[in-house]
Short mmCIF file of C-alpha atoms in Angstrom, two decimals:
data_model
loop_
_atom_site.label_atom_id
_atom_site.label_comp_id
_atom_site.label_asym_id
_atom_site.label_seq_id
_atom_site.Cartn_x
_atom_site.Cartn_y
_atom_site.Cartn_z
CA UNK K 1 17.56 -48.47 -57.59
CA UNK K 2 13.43 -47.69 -56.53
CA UNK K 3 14.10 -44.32 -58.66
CA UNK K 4 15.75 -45.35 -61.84
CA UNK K 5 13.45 -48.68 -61.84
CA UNK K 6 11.47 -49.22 -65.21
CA UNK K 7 9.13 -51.53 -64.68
CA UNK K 8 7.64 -53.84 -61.97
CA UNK K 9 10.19 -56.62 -61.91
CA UNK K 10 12.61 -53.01 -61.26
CA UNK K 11 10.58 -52.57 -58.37
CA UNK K 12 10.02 -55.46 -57.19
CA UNK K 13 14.26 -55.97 -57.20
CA UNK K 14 14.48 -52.48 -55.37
CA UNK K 15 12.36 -53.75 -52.68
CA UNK K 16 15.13 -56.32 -51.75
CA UNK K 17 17.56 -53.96 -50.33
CA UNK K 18 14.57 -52.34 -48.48
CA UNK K 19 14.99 -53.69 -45.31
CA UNK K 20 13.31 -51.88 -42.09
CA UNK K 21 11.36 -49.61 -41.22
CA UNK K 22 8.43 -51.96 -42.57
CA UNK K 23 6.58 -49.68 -45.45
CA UNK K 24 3.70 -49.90 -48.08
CA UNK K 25 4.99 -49.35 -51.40
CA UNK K 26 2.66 -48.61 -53.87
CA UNK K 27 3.63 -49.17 -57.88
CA UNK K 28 1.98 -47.56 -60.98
CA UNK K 29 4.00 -47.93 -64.27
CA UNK K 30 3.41 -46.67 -67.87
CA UNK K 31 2.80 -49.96 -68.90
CA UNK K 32 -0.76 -49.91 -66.83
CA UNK K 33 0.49 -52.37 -64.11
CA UNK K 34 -0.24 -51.40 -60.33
CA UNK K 35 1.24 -53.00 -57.19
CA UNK K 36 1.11 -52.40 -53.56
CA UNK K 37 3.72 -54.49 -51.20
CA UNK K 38 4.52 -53.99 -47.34
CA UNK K 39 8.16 -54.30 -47.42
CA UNK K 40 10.40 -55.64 -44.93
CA UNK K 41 12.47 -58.20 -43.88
CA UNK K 42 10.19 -59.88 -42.08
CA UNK K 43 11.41 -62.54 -39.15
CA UNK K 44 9.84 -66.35 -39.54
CA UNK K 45 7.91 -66.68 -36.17
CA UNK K 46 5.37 -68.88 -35.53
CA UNK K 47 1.41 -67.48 -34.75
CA UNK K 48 2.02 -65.13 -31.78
CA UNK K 49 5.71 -65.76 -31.64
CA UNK K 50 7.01 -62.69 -29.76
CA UNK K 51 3.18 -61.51 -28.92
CA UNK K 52 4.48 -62.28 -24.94
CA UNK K 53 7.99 -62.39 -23.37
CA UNK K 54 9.46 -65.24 -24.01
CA UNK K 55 12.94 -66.56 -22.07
CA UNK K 56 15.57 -65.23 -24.49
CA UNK K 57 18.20 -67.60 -23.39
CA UNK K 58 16.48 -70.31 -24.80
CA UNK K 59 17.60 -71.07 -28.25
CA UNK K 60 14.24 -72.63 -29.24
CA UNK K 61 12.24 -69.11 -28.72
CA UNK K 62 14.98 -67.64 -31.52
CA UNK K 63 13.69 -66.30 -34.89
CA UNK K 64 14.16 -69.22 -37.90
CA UNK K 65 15.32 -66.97 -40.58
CA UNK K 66 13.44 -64.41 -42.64
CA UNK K 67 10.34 -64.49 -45.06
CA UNK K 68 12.11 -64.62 -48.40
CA UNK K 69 11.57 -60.86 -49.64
CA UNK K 70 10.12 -63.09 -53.00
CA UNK K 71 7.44 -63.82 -50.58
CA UNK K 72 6.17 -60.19 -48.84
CA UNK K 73 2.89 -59.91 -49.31
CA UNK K 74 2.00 -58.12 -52.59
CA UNK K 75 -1.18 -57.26 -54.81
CA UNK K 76 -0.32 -56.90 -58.17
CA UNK K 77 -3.39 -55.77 -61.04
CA UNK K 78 -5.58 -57.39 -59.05
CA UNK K 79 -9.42 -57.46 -60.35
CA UNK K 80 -11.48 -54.54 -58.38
CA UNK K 81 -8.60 -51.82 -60.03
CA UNK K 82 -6.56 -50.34 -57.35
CA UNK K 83 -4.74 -50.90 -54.66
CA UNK K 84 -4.69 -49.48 -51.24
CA UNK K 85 -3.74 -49.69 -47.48
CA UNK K 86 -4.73 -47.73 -43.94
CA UNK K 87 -2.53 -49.49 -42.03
CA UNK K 88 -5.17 -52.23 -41.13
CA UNK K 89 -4.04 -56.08 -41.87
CA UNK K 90 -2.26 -56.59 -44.88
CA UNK K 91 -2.85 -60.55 -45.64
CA UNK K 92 -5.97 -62.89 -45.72
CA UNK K 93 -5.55 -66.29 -43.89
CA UNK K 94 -4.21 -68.28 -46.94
CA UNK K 95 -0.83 -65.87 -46.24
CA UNK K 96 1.46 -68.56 -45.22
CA UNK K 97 3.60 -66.80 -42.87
CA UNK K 98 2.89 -64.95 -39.36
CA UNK K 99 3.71 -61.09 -39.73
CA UNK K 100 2.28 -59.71 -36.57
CA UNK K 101 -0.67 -59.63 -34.42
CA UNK K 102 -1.49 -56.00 -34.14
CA UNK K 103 -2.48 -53.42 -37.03
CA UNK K 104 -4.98 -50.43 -37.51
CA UNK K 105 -8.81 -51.12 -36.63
CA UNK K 106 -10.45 -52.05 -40.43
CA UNK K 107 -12.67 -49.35 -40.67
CA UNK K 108 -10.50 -46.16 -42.54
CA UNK K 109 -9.35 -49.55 -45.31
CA UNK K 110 -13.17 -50.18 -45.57
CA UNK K 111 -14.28 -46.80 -46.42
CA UNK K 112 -11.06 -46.15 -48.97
CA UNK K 113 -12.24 -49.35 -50.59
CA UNK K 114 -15.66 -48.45 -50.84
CA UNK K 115 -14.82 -44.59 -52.31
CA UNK K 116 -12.29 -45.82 -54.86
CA UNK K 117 -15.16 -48.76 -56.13
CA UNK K 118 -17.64 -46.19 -56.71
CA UNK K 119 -15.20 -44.27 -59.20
CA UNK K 120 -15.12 -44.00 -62.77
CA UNK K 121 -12.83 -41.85 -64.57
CA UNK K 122 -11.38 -40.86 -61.13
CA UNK K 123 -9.73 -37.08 -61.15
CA UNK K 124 -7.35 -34.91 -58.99
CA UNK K 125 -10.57 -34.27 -56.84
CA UNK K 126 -11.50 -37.53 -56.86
CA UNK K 127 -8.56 -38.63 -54.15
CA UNK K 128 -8.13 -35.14 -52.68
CA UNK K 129 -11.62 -34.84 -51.58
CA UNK K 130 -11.40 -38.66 -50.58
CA UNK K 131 -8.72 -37.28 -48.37
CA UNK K 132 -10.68 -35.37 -46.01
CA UNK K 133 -13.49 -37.78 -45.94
CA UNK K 134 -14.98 -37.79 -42.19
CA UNK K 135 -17.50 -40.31 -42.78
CA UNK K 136 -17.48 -43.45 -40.02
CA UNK K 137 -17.91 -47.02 -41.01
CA UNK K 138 -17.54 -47.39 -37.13
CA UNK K 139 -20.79 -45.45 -36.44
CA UNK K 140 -22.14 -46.94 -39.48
CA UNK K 141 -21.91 -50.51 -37.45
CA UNK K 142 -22.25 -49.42 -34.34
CA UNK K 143 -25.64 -46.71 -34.26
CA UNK K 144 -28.09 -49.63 -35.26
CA UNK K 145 -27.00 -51.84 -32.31
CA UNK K 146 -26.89 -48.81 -29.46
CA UNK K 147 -29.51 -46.55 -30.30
CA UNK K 148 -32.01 -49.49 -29.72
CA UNK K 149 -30.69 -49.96 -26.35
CA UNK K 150 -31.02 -46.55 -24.98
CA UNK K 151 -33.92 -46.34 -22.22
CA UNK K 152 -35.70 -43.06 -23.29
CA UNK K 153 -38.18 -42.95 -20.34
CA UNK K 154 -34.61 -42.66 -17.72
CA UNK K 155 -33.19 -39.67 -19.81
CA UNK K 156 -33.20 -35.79 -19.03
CA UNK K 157 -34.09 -32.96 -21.39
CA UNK K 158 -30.43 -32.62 -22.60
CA UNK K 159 -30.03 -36.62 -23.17
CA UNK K 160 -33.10 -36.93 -24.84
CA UNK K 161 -32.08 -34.33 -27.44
CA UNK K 162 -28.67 -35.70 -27.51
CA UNK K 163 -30.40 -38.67 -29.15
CA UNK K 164 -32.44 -36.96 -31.03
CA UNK K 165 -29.09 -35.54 -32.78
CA UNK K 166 -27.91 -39.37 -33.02
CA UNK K 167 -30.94 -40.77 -34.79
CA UNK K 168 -30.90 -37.97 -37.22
CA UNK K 169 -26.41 -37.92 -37.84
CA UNK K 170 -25.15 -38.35 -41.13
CA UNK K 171 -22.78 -40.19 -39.33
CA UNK K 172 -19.63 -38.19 -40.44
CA UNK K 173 -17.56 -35.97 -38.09
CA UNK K 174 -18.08 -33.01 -39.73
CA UNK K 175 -17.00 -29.54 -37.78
CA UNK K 176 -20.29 -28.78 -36.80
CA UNK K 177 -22.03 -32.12 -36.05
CA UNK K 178 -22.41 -32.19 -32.29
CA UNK K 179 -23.82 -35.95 -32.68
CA UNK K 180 -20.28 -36.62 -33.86
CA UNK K 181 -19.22 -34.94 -30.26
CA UNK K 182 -21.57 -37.28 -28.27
CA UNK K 183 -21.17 -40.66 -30.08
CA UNK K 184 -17.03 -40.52 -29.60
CA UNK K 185 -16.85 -39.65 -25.90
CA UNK K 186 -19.91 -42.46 -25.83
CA UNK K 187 -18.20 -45.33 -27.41
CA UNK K 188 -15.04 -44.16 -25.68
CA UNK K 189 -16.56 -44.62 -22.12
CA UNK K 190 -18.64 -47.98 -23.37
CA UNK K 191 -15.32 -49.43 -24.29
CA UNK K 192 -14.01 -48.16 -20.30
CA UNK K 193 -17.27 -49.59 -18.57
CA UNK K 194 -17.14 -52.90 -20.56
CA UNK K 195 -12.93 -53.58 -20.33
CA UNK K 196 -11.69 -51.50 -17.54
CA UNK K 197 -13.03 -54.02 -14.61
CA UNK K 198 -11.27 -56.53 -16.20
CA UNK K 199 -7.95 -54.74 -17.52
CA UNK K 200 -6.91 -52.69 -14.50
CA UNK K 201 -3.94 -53.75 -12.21
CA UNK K 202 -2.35 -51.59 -9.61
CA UNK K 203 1.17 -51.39 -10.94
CA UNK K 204 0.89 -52.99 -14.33
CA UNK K 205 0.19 -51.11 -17.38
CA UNK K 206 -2.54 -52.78 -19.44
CA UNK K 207 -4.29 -52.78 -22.42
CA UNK K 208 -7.84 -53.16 -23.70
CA UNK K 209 -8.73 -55.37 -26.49
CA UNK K 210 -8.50 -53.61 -29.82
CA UNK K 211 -11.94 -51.65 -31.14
CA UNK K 212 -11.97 -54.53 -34.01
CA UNK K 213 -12.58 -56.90 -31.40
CA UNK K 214 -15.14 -54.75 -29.02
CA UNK K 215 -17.01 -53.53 -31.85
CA UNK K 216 -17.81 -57.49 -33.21
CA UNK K 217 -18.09 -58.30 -29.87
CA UNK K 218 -21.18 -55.70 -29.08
CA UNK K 219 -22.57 -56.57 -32.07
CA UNK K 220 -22.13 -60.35 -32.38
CA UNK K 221 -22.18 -61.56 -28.70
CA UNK K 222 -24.68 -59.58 -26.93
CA UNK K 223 -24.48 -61.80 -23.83
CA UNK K 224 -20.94 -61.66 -23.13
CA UNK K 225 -19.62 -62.54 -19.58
CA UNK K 226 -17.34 -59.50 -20.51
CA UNK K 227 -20.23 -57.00 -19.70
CA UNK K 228 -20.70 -57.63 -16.55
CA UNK K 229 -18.73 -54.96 -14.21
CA UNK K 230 -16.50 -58.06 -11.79
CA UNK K 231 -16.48 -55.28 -8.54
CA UNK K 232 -20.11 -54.94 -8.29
CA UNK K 233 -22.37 -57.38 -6.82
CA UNK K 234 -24.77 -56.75 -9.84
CA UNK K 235 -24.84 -58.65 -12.84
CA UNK K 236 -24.38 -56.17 -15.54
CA UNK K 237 -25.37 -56.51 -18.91
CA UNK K 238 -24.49 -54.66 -22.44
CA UNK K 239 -27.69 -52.31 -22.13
CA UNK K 240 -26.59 -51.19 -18.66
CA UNK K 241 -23.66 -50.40 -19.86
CA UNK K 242 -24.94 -48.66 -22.95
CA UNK K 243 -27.05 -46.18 -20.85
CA UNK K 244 -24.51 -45.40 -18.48
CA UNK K 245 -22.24 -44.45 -21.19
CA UNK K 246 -24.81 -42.27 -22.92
CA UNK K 247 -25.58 -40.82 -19.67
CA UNK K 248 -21.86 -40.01 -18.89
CA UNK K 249 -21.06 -38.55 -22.28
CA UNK K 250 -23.85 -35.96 -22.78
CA UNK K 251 -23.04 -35.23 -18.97
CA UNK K 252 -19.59 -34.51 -19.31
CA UNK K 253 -20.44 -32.53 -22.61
CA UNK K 254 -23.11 -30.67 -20.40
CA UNK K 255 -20.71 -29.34 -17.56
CA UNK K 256 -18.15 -28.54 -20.03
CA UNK K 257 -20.44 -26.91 -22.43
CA UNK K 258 -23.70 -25.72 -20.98
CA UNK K 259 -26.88 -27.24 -22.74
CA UNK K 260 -26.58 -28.22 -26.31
CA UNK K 261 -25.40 -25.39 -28.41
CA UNK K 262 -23.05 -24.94 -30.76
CA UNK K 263 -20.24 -25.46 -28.37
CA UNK K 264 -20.93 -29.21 -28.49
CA UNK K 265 -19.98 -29.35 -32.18
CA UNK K 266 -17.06 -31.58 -32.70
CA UNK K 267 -14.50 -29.68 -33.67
CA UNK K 268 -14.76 -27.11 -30.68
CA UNK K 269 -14.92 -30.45 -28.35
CA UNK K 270 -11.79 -31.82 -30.23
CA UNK K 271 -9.45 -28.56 -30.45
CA UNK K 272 -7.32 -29.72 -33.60
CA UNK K 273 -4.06 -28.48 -33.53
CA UNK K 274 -0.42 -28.43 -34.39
CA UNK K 275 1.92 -28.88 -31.66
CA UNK K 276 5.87 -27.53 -32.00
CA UNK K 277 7.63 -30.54 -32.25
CA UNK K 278 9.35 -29.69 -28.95
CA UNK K 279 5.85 -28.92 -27.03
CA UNK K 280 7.23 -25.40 -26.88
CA UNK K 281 4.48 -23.40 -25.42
CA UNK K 282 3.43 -20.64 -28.51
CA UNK K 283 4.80 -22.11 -30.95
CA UNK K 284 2.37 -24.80 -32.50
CA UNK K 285 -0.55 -23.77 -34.59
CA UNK K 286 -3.83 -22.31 -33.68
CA UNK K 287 -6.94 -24.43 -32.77
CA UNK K 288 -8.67 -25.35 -36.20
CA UNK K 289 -12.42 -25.60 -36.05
CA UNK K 290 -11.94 -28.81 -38.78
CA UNK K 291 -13.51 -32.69 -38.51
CA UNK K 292 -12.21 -35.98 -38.72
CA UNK K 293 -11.71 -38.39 -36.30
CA UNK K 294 -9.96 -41.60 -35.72
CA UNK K 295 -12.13 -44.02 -37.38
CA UNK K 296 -11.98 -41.66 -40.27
CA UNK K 297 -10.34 -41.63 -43.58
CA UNK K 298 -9.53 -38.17 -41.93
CA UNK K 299 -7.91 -39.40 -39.24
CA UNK K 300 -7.41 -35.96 -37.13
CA UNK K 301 -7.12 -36.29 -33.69
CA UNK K 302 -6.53 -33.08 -31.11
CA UNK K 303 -2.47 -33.06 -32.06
CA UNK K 304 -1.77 -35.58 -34.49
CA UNK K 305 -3.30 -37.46 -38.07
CA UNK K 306 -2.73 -37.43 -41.43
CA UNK K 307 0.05 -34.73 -41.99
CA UNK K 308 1.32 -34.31 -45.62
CA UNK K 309 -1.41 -35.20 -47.63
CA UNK K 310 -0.31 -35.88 -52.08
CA UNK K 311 -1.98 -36.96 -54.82
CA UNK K 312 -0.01 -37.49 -58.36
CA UNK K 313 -1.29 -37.58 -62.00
CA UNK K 314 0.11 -40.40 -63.65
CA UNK K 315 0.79 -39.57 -67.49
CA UNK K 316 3.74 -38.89 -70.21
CA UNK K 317 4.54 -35.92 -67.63
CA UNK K 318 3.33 -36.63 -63.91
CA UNK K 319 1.88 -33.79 -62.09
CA UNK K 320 1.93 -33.45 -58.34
CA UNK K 321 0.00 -32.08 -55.59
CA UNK K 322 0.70 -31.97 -51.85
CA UNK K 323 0.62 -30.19 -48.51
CA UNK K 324 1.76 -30.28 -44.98
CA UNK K 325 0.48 -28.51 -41.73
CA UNK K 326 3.35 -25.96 -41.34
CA UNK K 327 5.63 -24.10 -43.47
CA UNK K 328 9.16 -24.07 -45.32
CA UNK K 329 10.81 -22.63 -42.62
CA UNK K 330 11.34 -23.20 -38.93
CA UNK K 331 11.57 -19.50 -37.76
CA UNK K 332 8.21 -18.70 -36.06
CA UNK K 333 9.41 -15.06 -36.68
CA UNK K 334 9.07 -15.95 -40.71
CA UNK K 335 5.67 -15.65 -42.88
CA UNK K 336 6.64 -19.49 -43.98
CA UNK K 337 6.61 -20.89 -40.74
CA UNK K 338 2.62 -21.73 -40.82
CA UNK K 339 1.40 -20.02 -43.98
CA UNK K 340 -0.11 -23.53 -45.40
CA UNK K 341 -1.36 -24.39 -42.36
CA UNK K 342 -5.35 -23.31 -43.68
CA UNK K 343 -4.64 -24.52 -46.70
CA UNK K 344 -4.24 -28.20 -45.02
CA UNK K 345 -6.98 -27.70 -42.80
CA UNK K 346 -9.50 -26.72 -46.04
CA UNK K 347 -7.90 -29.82 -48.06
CA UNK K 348 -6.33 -27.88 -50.95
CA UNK K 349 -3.13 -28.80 -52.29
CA UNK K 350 -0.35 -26.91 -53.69
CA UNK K 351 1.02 -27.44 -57.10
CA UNK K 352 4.47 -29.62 -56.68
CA UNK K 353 7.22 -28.31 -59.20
CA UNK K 354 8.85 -31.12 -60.62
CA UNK K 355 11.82 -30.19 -62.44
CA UNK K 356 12.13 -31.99 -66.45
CA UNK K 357 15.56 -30.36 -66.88
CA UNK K 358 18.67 -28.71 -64.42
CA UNK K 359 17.32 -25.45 -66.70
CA UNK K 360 13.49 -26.14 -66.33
CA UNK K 361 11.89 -22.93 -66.17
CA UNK K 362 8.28 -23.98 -65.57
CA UNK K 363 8.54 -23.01 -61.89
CA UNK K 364 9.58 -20.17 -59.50
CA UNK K 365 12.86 -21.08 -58.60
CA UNK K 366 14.49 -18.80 -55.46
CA UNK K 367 18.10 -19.49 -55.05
CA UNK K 368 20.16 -22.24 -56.35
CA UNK K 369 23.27 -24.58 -54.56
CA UNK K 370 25.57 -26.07 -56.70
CA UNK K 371 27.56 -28.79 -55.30
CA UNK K 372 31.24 -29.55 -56.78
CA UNK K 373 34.18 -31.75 -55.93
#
C-alpha cells in the first residue's frame, strides 16, 4: 500500500498495517508536503510501565490496549523545513502517551538539526557530505567544563602536550586528530571513575546511567554526591576525577603507542573495520584509517555504524544514490565481495538505477529472471 500511496493521507493509511519492528518513516510528496512518523503499534503503559519486572500474574501490571496508530507521533510541514531523526527521543512532554524510557544520547539529532538549518538550496552534496560529518556536539559541551579542571602543574611531558592537542581540537574525529584519540578514552574512563563505585555488583549485570544524563550532570551539578568514589575513605570530587581520567587516558595511549606521534591519531587507535557476519577469521574487511565516532553524525565505531548510507533527488524523475560496506556478492573469492568497501569509507555514492520501464535501457543491466505461472 506504502508503494502505490499518492499522497500523505496514502501514507499515513499504509502506516496502519505497519505494525513492529518500530521504524521512522520519512514522507516527501510532489505536492511539497514532508512527514516523518515512528511507526508502531505502540502498547498503552503508564510512565515507566515495563522499565522494571513487574509480577506478570497480576492482571493489573497488563498492557491497556494500544496507542491508536491515528495517534503515533508525527511531524508533518512543520515550520524550520525538514524533518529528521538519530534515533534520540521522538516526542516533547506535551506527547500524551508513554513510549519508552530509553533512546539514542541527543547529540548526532542536534548536529543533523543544526547542518540542515544552515542550508539553502540544499544539493546531492549537501546530505552526502552531512553524512560523514565527524564533528561532536558532545565535546562541544563537554571541553569548556574539563579542560578548566585539569591540574597542569601534576602533569608529565606527554600529558601536558596531550592538552595542548585538546585546547587547540577542532573538536571533530577526524582520521588524524589524536585529540579526538585522547578525549574518547578520557570521557570513557570519567564516566567508569564517576558510576562504576556505585553500579558494580558481583553477580548482577548493571548499567550506568545514560551519557545524556552524565554529561548534564558534570555540567549542571558540579557537587554531586555521585563523584565521590563509596570504597575509598576519601571524599572525592568531580576534579579528582577529571585528572585521574586524563592521567589514565594519555597513559594507556602512551604504553600502547610510545610518545605522541602519529600513532595516537584516532583512526589507528580505533581500527575501523568490517567484520564477516559470522566472525570468520579473514574474511571481514581491512582496517580503514577513517573517523567518526559515536557521538557523531558518523557514527563509526571499531566494527559497526552507519552501514548503507542513500540520499534521493526528489523531482518529476527521482534520482538515487547509495552505498554499503561490502559487495554484491558473498564469495570472498569474487572481485564484488568488497570492491565498494573504499568507496564507503571516502563517502561517495554510487549511482542507483531505477528502472522507468520493464525495457528501460538507461542502465547496465547483466542478466534477467523472468518469473511465470
Amino acid at each position: 500500500y506504502l508503494n502505490r500511496g499518492k499522497n500523505y493521507n496514502d501514507y499515513r493509511k499504509a502506516l496502519t498495517f505497519y505494525t513492529a519492528p518500530a521504524q521512522n518513516f520519512v514522507f516527501a510528496s510532489v505536492d511539497n508536503d514532508i512527514a516523518i512518523t515512528p511507526n508502531g503499534k505502540f502498547p498503552l503503559k503508564w510512565k515507566d510501565q515495563g522499565k522494571f519486572i513487574l509480577d506478570g500474574t497480576d492482571p493489573a501490571y497488563d498492557w491497556q490496549g494500544w496507542i491508536p496508530a491515528s495517534q503515533n507521533p508525527t511531524v508533518k510541514n512543520p515550520p524550520r523545513g525538514f524533518v529528521s531523526s538519530a534515533n534520540q527521543s521522538s516526542t516533547d512532554k506535551t506527547y500524551p502517551y508513554y513510549i519508552n524510557w530509553e533512546f539514542a544520547p541527543y547529540e548526532r539529532g542536534k548536529r543533523i538539526n543544526d547542518r540542515l538549518t544552515a542550508m539553502t538550496k540544499a544539493t546531492l552534496d549537501s546530505i552526502r557530505l552531512m553524512q560523514t560529518d565527524n564533528y561532536s556536539i558532545m565535546a562541544q559541551n563537554l571541553l569548556p567544563a574539563l579542560v578548566p579542571l585539569v591540574n597542569t602543574e601534576q602533569l608529565n611531558a606527554t600529558q601536558k602536550e596531550a592538552l595542548s592537542y585538546l585546547t587547540k581540537w577542532n573538536k571533530r574525529y577526524d582520521a588524524k586528530e589524536i585529540a579526538a584519540s585522547v578525549f574518547e578514552i578520557w570521557t570513557k574512563r570519567l564516566s567508569f571513575d564517576i558510576w562504576n563505585d556505585d553500579f558494580e555488583v558481583d553477580g548482577i549485570p548493571m548499567r550506568y546511567p545514560s551519557r545524556d544524563r552524565t554529561v548534564e550532570m558534570i555540567l549542571k551539578e558540579p557537587n554531586s554526591k555521585w563523584y565521590d568514589n563509596t570504597k575509598t575513605s576519601k571524599k572525592e570530587t568531580l576534579s579528582d576525577l577529571v585528572n585521574e581520567a586524563f592521567k589514565y587516558s594519555c597513559d594507556s595511549l602512551e604504553r600502547r603507542f610510545g610518545p605522541i606521534n602519529k600513532d595516537w591519531n584516532w583512526a589507528n587507535v580505533k581500527q575501523t573495520n568490517v567484520p564477516h557476519l559470522a566472525k570468520i577469521p579473514g574474511f571481514g574487511s581491512k582496517v580503514l584509517m577513517i573517523g567518526g565516532a559515536k557521538s557523531t553524525i558518523n557514527a563509526l565505531g571499531e566494527s559497526n555504524g552507519p552501514s548503507w548510507r542513500m540520499v534521493i533527488e526528489l523531482g518529476k524523475t527521482p534520482k538515487g544514490h547509495g552505498v554499503y560496506p561490502g559487495g554484491q556478492s558473498g564469495n570472498p573469492g569474487s572481485k564484488f565481495y568488497d570492491n565498494m568497501i573504499d568507496t564507503w569509507a571516502s563517502g561517495k555514492l554510487y549511482d542507483l538505477f531505477y528502472m522507468q520501464s520493464a525495457d528501460d535501457k538507461s542502465g547496465t543491466i547483466i542478466s534477467r529472471l523472468k518469473i511465470s505461472k
